[in-house]
Structure formats: structure tokens, C-alpha cells
Amino acid sequence: MKRKSTIILSGLLAFSMAFSMTACGSGNSASETTAAAPAEASADGGAGSGEASGIAEEYHWTAAMTVAETTVNYKIVEKFKELIEDRSGGKITIDMYTGGQLGGDNEMFTSCRDGSIDIITSMSSGLVDFVPEEAVFDLPNLFPDIETMRAVLQGDFMTTMNEYNKAGGFMVLGYSDAGFRQLSSNKAVRTIDDFSGLKLRTMNNKYHMAYWEALGASPLPMDFNEVYMGLSQNTIDGQENPYMNIVGNSFQEVQDYIVETNHLGHIIFVAMNNDLYESLPENVRTLVDECMAEAIEYGNSEADASIEADKQTCIDAGCEIITLSADDLATMQEKAAGVYDMVRADLGDELVDEVLAAVEAAKE
């Protein structure tokens, strides 16, 4: 078993919301101030010119996230920024704030819903407090593989989801993923019985906790910034996250095993304040949609490369990668039945049946 790192590196970066918002100059309508200078039009009035884009006014938007620049979330928003600034001829500009500079998830979601932040990116589970129907993606073992998950996330089911998102104040511009969430642990989990008594950090999400309890583990909600220390001091045995977050937070330094449970898709979304989106002229909305579709496709390809690279980083750090048997994975799905009942009780049968049908259709 590899030596645990006893050195805890931590950093503290705090910005007050008031200062941040003054600095970013966010607005929910066309900016009254001069935005970044538009790119010069080409001699033939090409797509990079403001005139060719047909956008008459200038827009200056703020994009916020709690994650770092190494994440798929960041790469999607960065690509979106690059595309829309170029294709609008500089008429649309975006300032990006990473690492929770404009607040944690709840603050960020509230600010986007209320209109003081224009664009946000996070994971679907974090949005449940604002859009309860997003809990449909907390159904364990919902997707058999990444291809099926992506087919659902790009399919007609998203039209249904956005009706709920809009009611909550958000227009989700696109869904992507960072693959599946996996279990990392200092105890070897090779069969379903090995989950018994495992002290596991989870999000403060009742569906997630109910799932791990059904498997016999002991889920313990904990602030994410405390997880590294908890693992290194054996306060907890493990945690669950996609490879992106395992490596991004150096958990491979203080964990011995990665168990490929594939229990939940780590679903990423990018959302805009819905009132802002609805107020945009049709040509601007079209440009937003087109640029985000390309950014999501780019994000998916980045996710695939990231998963393989991060998995290798874990191996190089001395982690053993454990693959569970098909029988154990089937048993995990059977034990998840209670969580499906919880989600049905909270959201109704219609939405759950609709996502299950979308999954089945995507398999064909």
C-alpha cells in the first residue's frame, strides 16, 4: 500500500460579492458602456465582423463557476467565449470568474437566477435546490455507458428539462459531462460486501446518501474543501467523484484504490439567466445556441481525453484500479430501487418514466 502524503497544501482566496460584481460590470441587457473593442471587419465583411453578425448592440456578460481552469466546465465556457466573441465581431464579450470568486454554488445559483450573474456552470446535482426536477439525474446507475448518457443529454428529453429550468429562472444552454463518478477508497472494494461500513464522504444530497446506505456504506456529508484532510487523516475512508475531480484535488495522493462504480453520470450544465436569454433579439439567441452547441461538442472530446489522462495519473501515483463484476454491478442497481422510489415520490412518475424511456431509446 502506498505511503500517504502528510503534507496538506491549501490556499485561501476570498473576494466579496460586492467587489466582484463592481469589477465585472455585469448586466442583463445591452451594455450602456463601451465593451471590448470589436474585432476589425475583414475586407469582405466576413463572419468575424460585427456588421456581418447583424448584432446592433453591445453585450458584456459575466460567467462564474466554483471550479478551476483545469475542469471540463471551464473549457466549455472558455470555448463558448472564444466563439461568440469572434462571431459577434466583438459585440459580445464575456468575463470569466473561476474558483468561487463570485461565491459558492448556492450564492452563484441565486445570483444567476436573480440576474446579477449572467452565465454559470456547475453540475446537475448542485441545481436540485433550485430546480428539484434536476434530481432525475441523481437516479443511480441510470446510464449504462457514456454514449447513452450523451445521447440523452443532447436529445429531446432536454426540451422537457428546460421547461423546469426556466421555471426556476435558468435557461440551460447545454449539458455535457465529465464521464462517470467513481469511488476512491483506502479500503479495497472488490465485491458488493466490501461496501459494508465504508465511511464515505458524499454531497449533502438525500438521494446520494440513500444510495450508499442501501449498499451498506456509511455516507458522511462534508464540505468539499475538507475532503483531502479527511482522507489523509483517515476520518473518512473514501469519497466519490469523477476522475477529473479526483486528480484536480490530488486525492490520488491519499487514496489507495479507485473503484470504477460508474454509479452516476457527472453531468455538467451551462446556464444563462432566463430573463436575459428571453430578452435577447432572435439573432443573438441563435448565435448563443450555435456557439454553445459547438462548445459542448468540444467539451465532450476534452472530457474523453481528460478521463484517460487522469486515470493514468492515478495509476502512476500507485492507485489500484478495481473493476467490479457484472453481477456486483447488477446487484448495485437492484439495491438502488429505493432511491428510484424516493425520486418518483418527489417528482412524480411521469418525469421518471420519461427519462427511462429516453435512456432506452438512446440504447437502440
mmCIF file of C-alpha atoms in Angstrom, residues 135-356:
data_model
loop_
_atom_site.group_PDB
_atom_site.id
_atom_site.type_symbol
_atom_site.label_atom_id
_atom_site.label_comp_id
_atom_site.label_asym_id
_atom_site.label_seq_id
_atom_site.Cartn_x
_atom_site.Cartn_y
_atom_site.Cartn_z
ATOM 1 C CA ALA A 135 -32.855 15.207 -9.319
ATOM 2 C CA VAL A 136 -33.894 12.923 -12.172
ATOM 3 C CA PHE A 137 -30.157 12.764 -12.966
ATOM 4 C CA ASP A 138 -29.495 11.514 -9.408
ATOM 5 C CA LEU A 139 -31.091 8.170 -10.277
ATOM 6 C CA PRO A 140 -28.225 5.710 -9.641
ATOM 7 C CA ASN A 141 -26.981 3.511 -12.466
ATOM 8 C CA LEU A 142 -29.291 5.338 -14.879
ATOM 9 C CA PHE A 143 -26.890 5.294 -17.842
ATOM 10 C CA PRO A 144 -25.147 2.083 -18.969
ATOM 11 C CA ASP A 145 -22.360 3.972 -20.765
ATOM 12 C CA ILE A 146 -21.173 7.439 -21.744
ATOM 13 C CA GLU A 147 -22.558 7.175 -25.283
ATOM 14 C CA THR A 148 -26.083 6.590 -23.985
ATOM 15 C CA MET A 149 -25.760 9.397 -21.465
ATOM 16 C CA ARG A 150 -24.649 11.880 -24.095
ATOM 17 C CA ALA A 151 -27.401 10.823 -26.479
ATOM 18 C CA VAL A 152 -29.979 11.590 -23.775
ATOM 19 C CA LEU A 153 -28.307 14.893 -22.832
ATOM 20 C CA GLN A 154 -28.416 16.054 -26.461
ATOM 21 C CA GLY A 155 -31.859 14.641 -27.205
ATOM 22 C CA ASP A 156 -35.500 15.646 -26.921
ATOM 23 C CA PHE A 157 -35.620 14.991 -23.172
ATOM 24 C CA MET A 158 -33.682 18.215 -22.663
ATOM 25 C CA THR A 159 -36.662 20.180 -24.012
ATOM 26 C CA THR A 160 -38.677 18.781 -21.117
ATOM 27 C CA MET A 161 -35.934 19.597 -18.614
ATOM 28 C CA ASN A 162 -35.598 23.167 -19.800
ATOM 29 C CA GLU A 163 -39.249 23.867 -19.080
ATOM 30 C CA TYR A 164 -38.478 23.114 -15.447
ATOM 31 C CA ASN A 165 -35.181 25.018 -15.586
ATOM 32 C CA LYS A 166 -36.883 28.112 -16.999
ATOM 33 C CA ALA A 167 -39.482 27.993 -14.234
ATOM 34 C CA GLY A 168 -36.560 28.104 -11.807
ATOM 35 C CA GLY A 169 -35.066 31.142 -13.547
ATOM 36 C CA PHE A 170 -32.434 29.415 -15.692
ATOM 37 C CA MET A 171 -32.028 28.727 -19.400
ATOM 38 C CA VAL A 172 -29.695 25.752 -19.621
ATOM 39 C CA LEU A 173 -27.722 26.378 -22.794
ATOM 40 C CA GLY A 174 -26.202 22.926 -22.852
ATOM 41 C CA TYR A 175 -25.402 19.747 -20.924
ATOM 42 C CA SER A 176 -22.084 17.926 -21.020
ATOM 43 C CA ASP A 177 -20.296 15.537 -18.676
ATOM 44 C CA ALA A 178 -17.019 14.510 -17.108
ATOM 45 C CA GLY A 179 -17.762 10.832 -17.500
ATOM 46 C CA PHE A 180 -18.997 8.869 -14.503
ATOM 47 C CA ARG A 181 -18.457 9.378 -10.797
ATOM 48 C CA GLN A 182 -16.152 6.744 -9.293
ATOM 49 C CA LEU A 183 -15.345 5.623 -5.756
ATOM 50 C CA SER A 184 -11.881 6.261 -4.347
ATOM 51 C CA SER A 185 -11.016 4.473 -1.115
ATOM 52 C CA ASN A 186 -8.309 3.410 1.299
ATOM 53 C CA LYS A 187 -10.090 0.076 1.685
ATOM 54 C CA ALA A 188 -10.228 -2.378 -1.175
ATOM 55 C CA VAL A 189 -13.777 -2.764 -2.523
ATOM 56 C CA ARG A 190 -13.770 -5.843 -4.727
ATOM 57 C CA THR A 191 -17.293 -7.175 -4.122
ATOM 58 C CA ILE A 192 -20.652 -5.774 -3.064
ATOM 59 C CA ASP A 193 -19.976 -6.948 0.518
ATOM 60 C CA ASP A 194 -16.933 -4.681 0.806
ATOM 61 C CA PHE A 195 -19.131 -1.568 0.853
ATOM 62 C CA SER A 196 -20.280 -2.541 4.344
ATOM 63 C CA GLY A 197 -19.244 0.070 6.924
ATOM 64 C CA LEU A 198 -17.223 2.134 4.434
ATOM 65 C CA LYS A 199 -17.010 5.716 5.745
ATOM 66 C CA LEU A 200 -17.692 7.660 2.581
ATOM 67 C CA ARG A 201 -17.842 11.393 2.006
ATOM 68 C CA THR A 202 -20.810 12.389 -0.141
ATOM 69 C CA MET A 203 -22.518 15.569 -1.181
ATOM 70 C CA ASN A 204 -25.315 16.737 1.131
ATOM 71 C CA ASN A 205 -27.842 15.143 -1.221
ATOM 72 C CA LYS A 206 -30.510 12.829 0.192
ATOM 73 C CA TYR A 207 -30.613 10.659 -2.917
ATOM 74 C CA HIS A 208 -26.849 10.121 -2.924
ATOM 75 C CA MET A 209 -26.809 9.277 0.790
ATOM 76 C CA ALA A 210 -29.751 6.885 0.476
ATOM 77 C CA TYR A 211 -27.962 5.042 -2.334
ATOM 78 C CA TRP A 212 -24.765 4.449 -0.373
ATOM 79 C CA GLU A 213 -26.736 3.433 2.706
ATOM 80 C CA ALA A 214 -28.533 0.854 0.569
ATOM 81 C CA LEU A 215 -25.133 -0.556 -0.407
ATOM 82 C CA GLY A 216 -24.130 -0.810 3.251
ATOM 83 C CA ALA A 217 -21.742 2.162 3.369
ATOM 84 C CA SER A 218 -21.808 4.991 5.919
ATOM 85 C CA PRO A 219 -22.217 8.244 3.931
ATOM 86 C CA LEU A 220 -20.925 11.384 5.629
ATOM 87 C CA PRO A 221 -21.708 14.798 4.079
ATOM 88 C CA MET A 222 -18.651 17.023 4.264
ATOM 89 C CA ASP A 223 -17.560 20.323 2.755
ATOM 90 C CA PHE A 224 -15.506 19.574 -0.324
ATOM 91 C CA ASN A 225 -12.542 21.651 0.850
ATOM 92 C CA GLU A 226 -12.237 19.359 3.907
ATOM 93 C CA VAL A 227 -12.099 16.091 1.972
ATOM 94 C CA TYR A 228 -8.341 15.922 1.346
ATOM 95 C CA MET A 229 -7.556 16.307 5.032
ATOM 96 C CA GLY A 230 -10.310 13.860 5.979
ATOM 97 C CA LEU A 231 -8.808 11.241 3.678
ATOM 98 C CA SER A 232 -5.223 11.833 4.804
ATOM 99 C CA GLN A 233 -6.189 11.619 8.485
ATOM 100 C CA ASN A 234 -8.489 8.601 7.962
ATOM 101 C CA THR A 235 -11.522 10.485 9.238
ATOM 102 C CA ILE A 236 -13.179 9.052 6.158
ATOM 103 C CA ASP A 237 -12.229 6.008 4.091
ATOM 104 C CA GLY A 238 -13.176 7.366 0.704
ATOM 105 C CA GLN A 239 -15.159 9.705 -1.482
ATOM 106 C CA GLU A 240 -16.894 9.642 -4.881
ATOM 107 C CA ASN A 241 -16.188 11.925 -7.819
ATOM 108 C CA PRO A 242 -15.224 11.750 -11.486
ATOM 109 C CA TYR A 243 -11.574 11.256 -12.343
ATOM 110 C CA MET A 244 -11.443 14.974 -13.193
ATOM 111 C CA ASN A 245 -12.094 15.942 -9.563
ATOM 112 C CA ILE A 246 -10.055 13.126 -8.052
ATOM 113 C CA VAL A 247 -6.917 14.316 -9.811
ATOM 114 C CA GLY A 248 -7.861 18.000 -9.725
ATOM 115 C CA ASN A 249 -7.856 17.800 -5.926
ATOM 116 C CA SER A 250 -4.911 15.380 -5.612
ATOM 117 C CA PHE A 251 -6.976 12.677 -3.926
ATOM 118 C CA GLN A 252 -4.788 10.072 -5.635
ATOM 119 C CA GLU A 253 -2.047 11.150 -3.198
ATOM 120 C CA VAL A 254 -4.068 9.955 -0.194
ATOM 121 C CA GLN A 255 -6.096 7.058 -1.652
ATOM 122 C CA ASP A 256 -5.029 3.517 -2.483
ATOM 123 C CA TYR A 257 -7.883 2.332 -4.699
ATOM 124 C CA ILE A 258 -10.139 3.681 -7.433
ATOM 125 C CA VAL A 259 -13.258 1.534 -7.793
ATOM 126 C CA GLU A 260 -14.994 2.032 -11.127
ATOM 127 C CA THR A 261 -18.558 2.025 -9.854
ATOM 128 C CA ASN A 262 -19.913 4.244 -12.683
ATOM 129 C CA HIS A 263 -22.846 4.875 -10.335
ATOM 130 C CA LEU A 264 -23.768 8.375 -11.521
ATOM 131 C CA GLY A 265 -23.019 10.451 -14.573
ATOM 132 C CA HIS A 266 -21.154 13.616 -13.602
ATOM 133 C CA ILE A 267 -23.457 15.867 -15.598
ATOM 134 C CA ILE A 268 -22.285 19.399 -16.292
ATOM 135 C CA PHE A 269 -24.546 22.235 -17.366
ATOM 136 C CA VAL A 270 -24.041 25.797 -18.571
ATOM 137 C CA ALA A 271 -26.960 28.122 -17.834
ATOM 138 C CA MET A 272 -27.892 31.731 -18.500
ATOM 139 C CA ASN A 273 -30.319 33.869 -16.533
ATOM 140 C CA ASN A 274 -33.602 33.067 -18.272
ATOM 141 C CA ASP A 275 -34.899 36.644 -18.331
ATOM 142 C CA LEU A 276 -31.685 37.736 -20.028
ATOM 143 C CA TYR A 277 -31.904 34.930 -22.597
ATOM 144 C CA GLU A 278 -35.551 35.679 -23.391
ATOM 145 C CA SER A 279 -34.787 39.401 -23.760
ATOM 146 C CA LEU A 280 -32.151 38.848 -26.448
ATOM 147 C CA PRO A 281 -33.011 39.508 -30.101
ATOM 148 C CA GLU A 282 -33.630 36.335 -32.072
ATOM 149 C CA ASN A 283 -30.336 36.560 -33.973
ATOM 150 C CA VAL A 284 -28.394 36.869 -30.709
ATOM 151 C CA ARG A 285 -30.205 33.885 -29.180
ATOM 152 C CA THR A 286 -29.431 31.891 -32.320
ATOM 153 C CA LEU A 287 -25.754 32.816 -32.063
ATOM 154 C CA VAL A 288 -25.705 31.863 -28.369
ATOM 155 C CA ASP A 289 -27.282 28.490 -29.145
ATOM 156 C CA GLU A 290 -24.954 27.721 -32.051
ATOM 157 C CA CYS A 291 -21.792 28.668 -30.163
ATOM 158 C CA MET A 292 -22.807 26.678 -27.111
ATOM 159 C CA ALA A 293 -23.609 23.584 -29.208
ATOM 160 C CA GLU A 294 -20.064 23.699 -30.594
ATOM 161 C CA ALA A 295 -18.610 24.334 -27.146
ATOM 162 C CA ILE A 296 -20.463 21.324 -25.730
ATOM 163 C CA GLU A 297 -19.135 19.093 -28.513
ATOM 164 C CA TYR A 298 -15.652 20.390 -27.762
ATOM 165 C CA GLY A 299 -16.193 19.745 -24.050
ATOM 166 C CA ASN A 300 -17.180 16.134 -24.689
ATOM 167 C CA SER A 301 -13.972 15.485 -26.593
ATOM 168 C CA GLU A 302 -11.963 17.182 -23.844
ATOM 169 C CA ALA A 303 -13.719 15.023 -21.243
ATOM 170 C CA ASP A 304 -12.745 11.811 -23.039
ATOM 171 C CA ALA A 305 -9.089 12.823 -23.191
ATOM 172 C CA SER A 306 -9.167 14.043 -19.585
ATOM 173 C CA ILE A 307 -10.617 10.786 -18.241
ATOM 174 C CA GLU A 308 -7.845 8.708 -19.794
ATOM 175 C CA ALA A 309 -5.094 11.096 -18.685
ATOM 176 C CA ASP A 310 -6.432 11.407 -15.147
ATOM 177 C CA LYS A 311 -6.869 7.650 -14.813
ATOM 178 C CA GLN A 312 -3.223 7.212 -15.779
ATOM 179 C CA THR A 313 -2.231 9.850 -13.205
ATOM 180 C CA CYS A 314 -3.956 7.763 -10.527
ATOM 181 C CA ILE A 315 -2.135 4.638 -11.686
ATOM 182 C CA ASP A 316 1.207 6.460 -11.725
ATOM 183 C CA ALA A 317 0.535 7.635 -8.155
ATOM 184 C CA GLY A 318 0.210 4.000 -7.060
ATOM 185 C CA CYS A 319 -3.581 3.629 -7.017
ATOM 186 C CA GLU A 320 -5.007 0.235 -7.954
ATOM 187 C CA ILE A 321 -7.932 0.465 -10.364
ATOM 188 C CA ILE A 322 -10.652 -2.037 -9.398
ATOM 189 C CA THR A 323 -13.349 -3.117 -11.848
ATOM 190 C CA LEU A 324 -16.407 -4.724 -10.276
ATOM 191 C CA SER A 325 -18.015 -7.822 -11.751
ATOM 192 C CA ALA A 326 -21.155 -7.637 -13.847
ATOM 193 C CA ASP A 327 -23.043 -9.472 -11.090
ATOM 194 C CA ASP A 328 -21.997 -6.917 -8.456
ATOM 195 C CA LEU A 329 -22.943 -4.011 -10.719
ATOM 196 C CA ALA A 330 -26.344 -5.627 -11.275
ATOM 197 C CA THR A 331 -26.798 -6.017 -7.512
ATOM 198 C CA MET A 332 -25.921 -2.343 -7.025
ATOM 199 C CA GLN A 333 -28.659 -1.420 -9.464
ATOM 200 C CA GLU A 334 -31.147 -3.639 -7.649
ATOM 201 C CA LYS A 335 -30.287 -2.004 -4.315
ATOM 202 C CA ALA A 336 -30.884 1.421 -5.900
ATOM 203 C CA ALA A 337 -34.626 0.676 -6.197
ATOM 204 C CA GLY A 338 -35.382 2.619 -3.025
ATOM 205 C CA VAL A 339 -33.794 5.757 -4.455
ATOM 206 C CA TYR A 340 -35.968 5.453 -7.570
ATOM 207 C CA ASP A 341 -38.981 5.280 -5.265
ATOM 208 C CA MET A 342 -37.800 8.455 -3.481
ATOM 209 C CA VAL A 343 -37.371 10.346 -6.742
ATOM 210 C CA ARG A 344 -40.766 9.165 -8.012
ATOM 211 C CA ALA A 345 -42.385 10.318 -4.758
ATOM 212 C CA ASP A 346 -40.749 13.748 -5.069
ATOM 213 C CA LEU A 347 -41.048 14.353 -8.826
ATOM 214 C CA GLY A 348 -43.857 12.084 -9.971
ATOM 215 C CA ASP A 349 -43.905 9.020 -12.173
ATOM 216 C CA GLU A 350 -44.239 10.920 -15.443
ATOM 217 C CA LEU A 351 -40.802 12.569 -15.388
ATOM 218 C CA VAL A 352 -39.015 9.429 -14.180
ATOM 219 C CA ASP A 353 -40.730 7.304 -16.818
ATOM 220 C CA GLU A 354 -39.823 9.868 -19.472
ATOM 221 C CA VAL A 355 -36.107 9.800 -18.663
ATOM 222 C CA LEU A 356 -36.128 5.990 -18.504
#
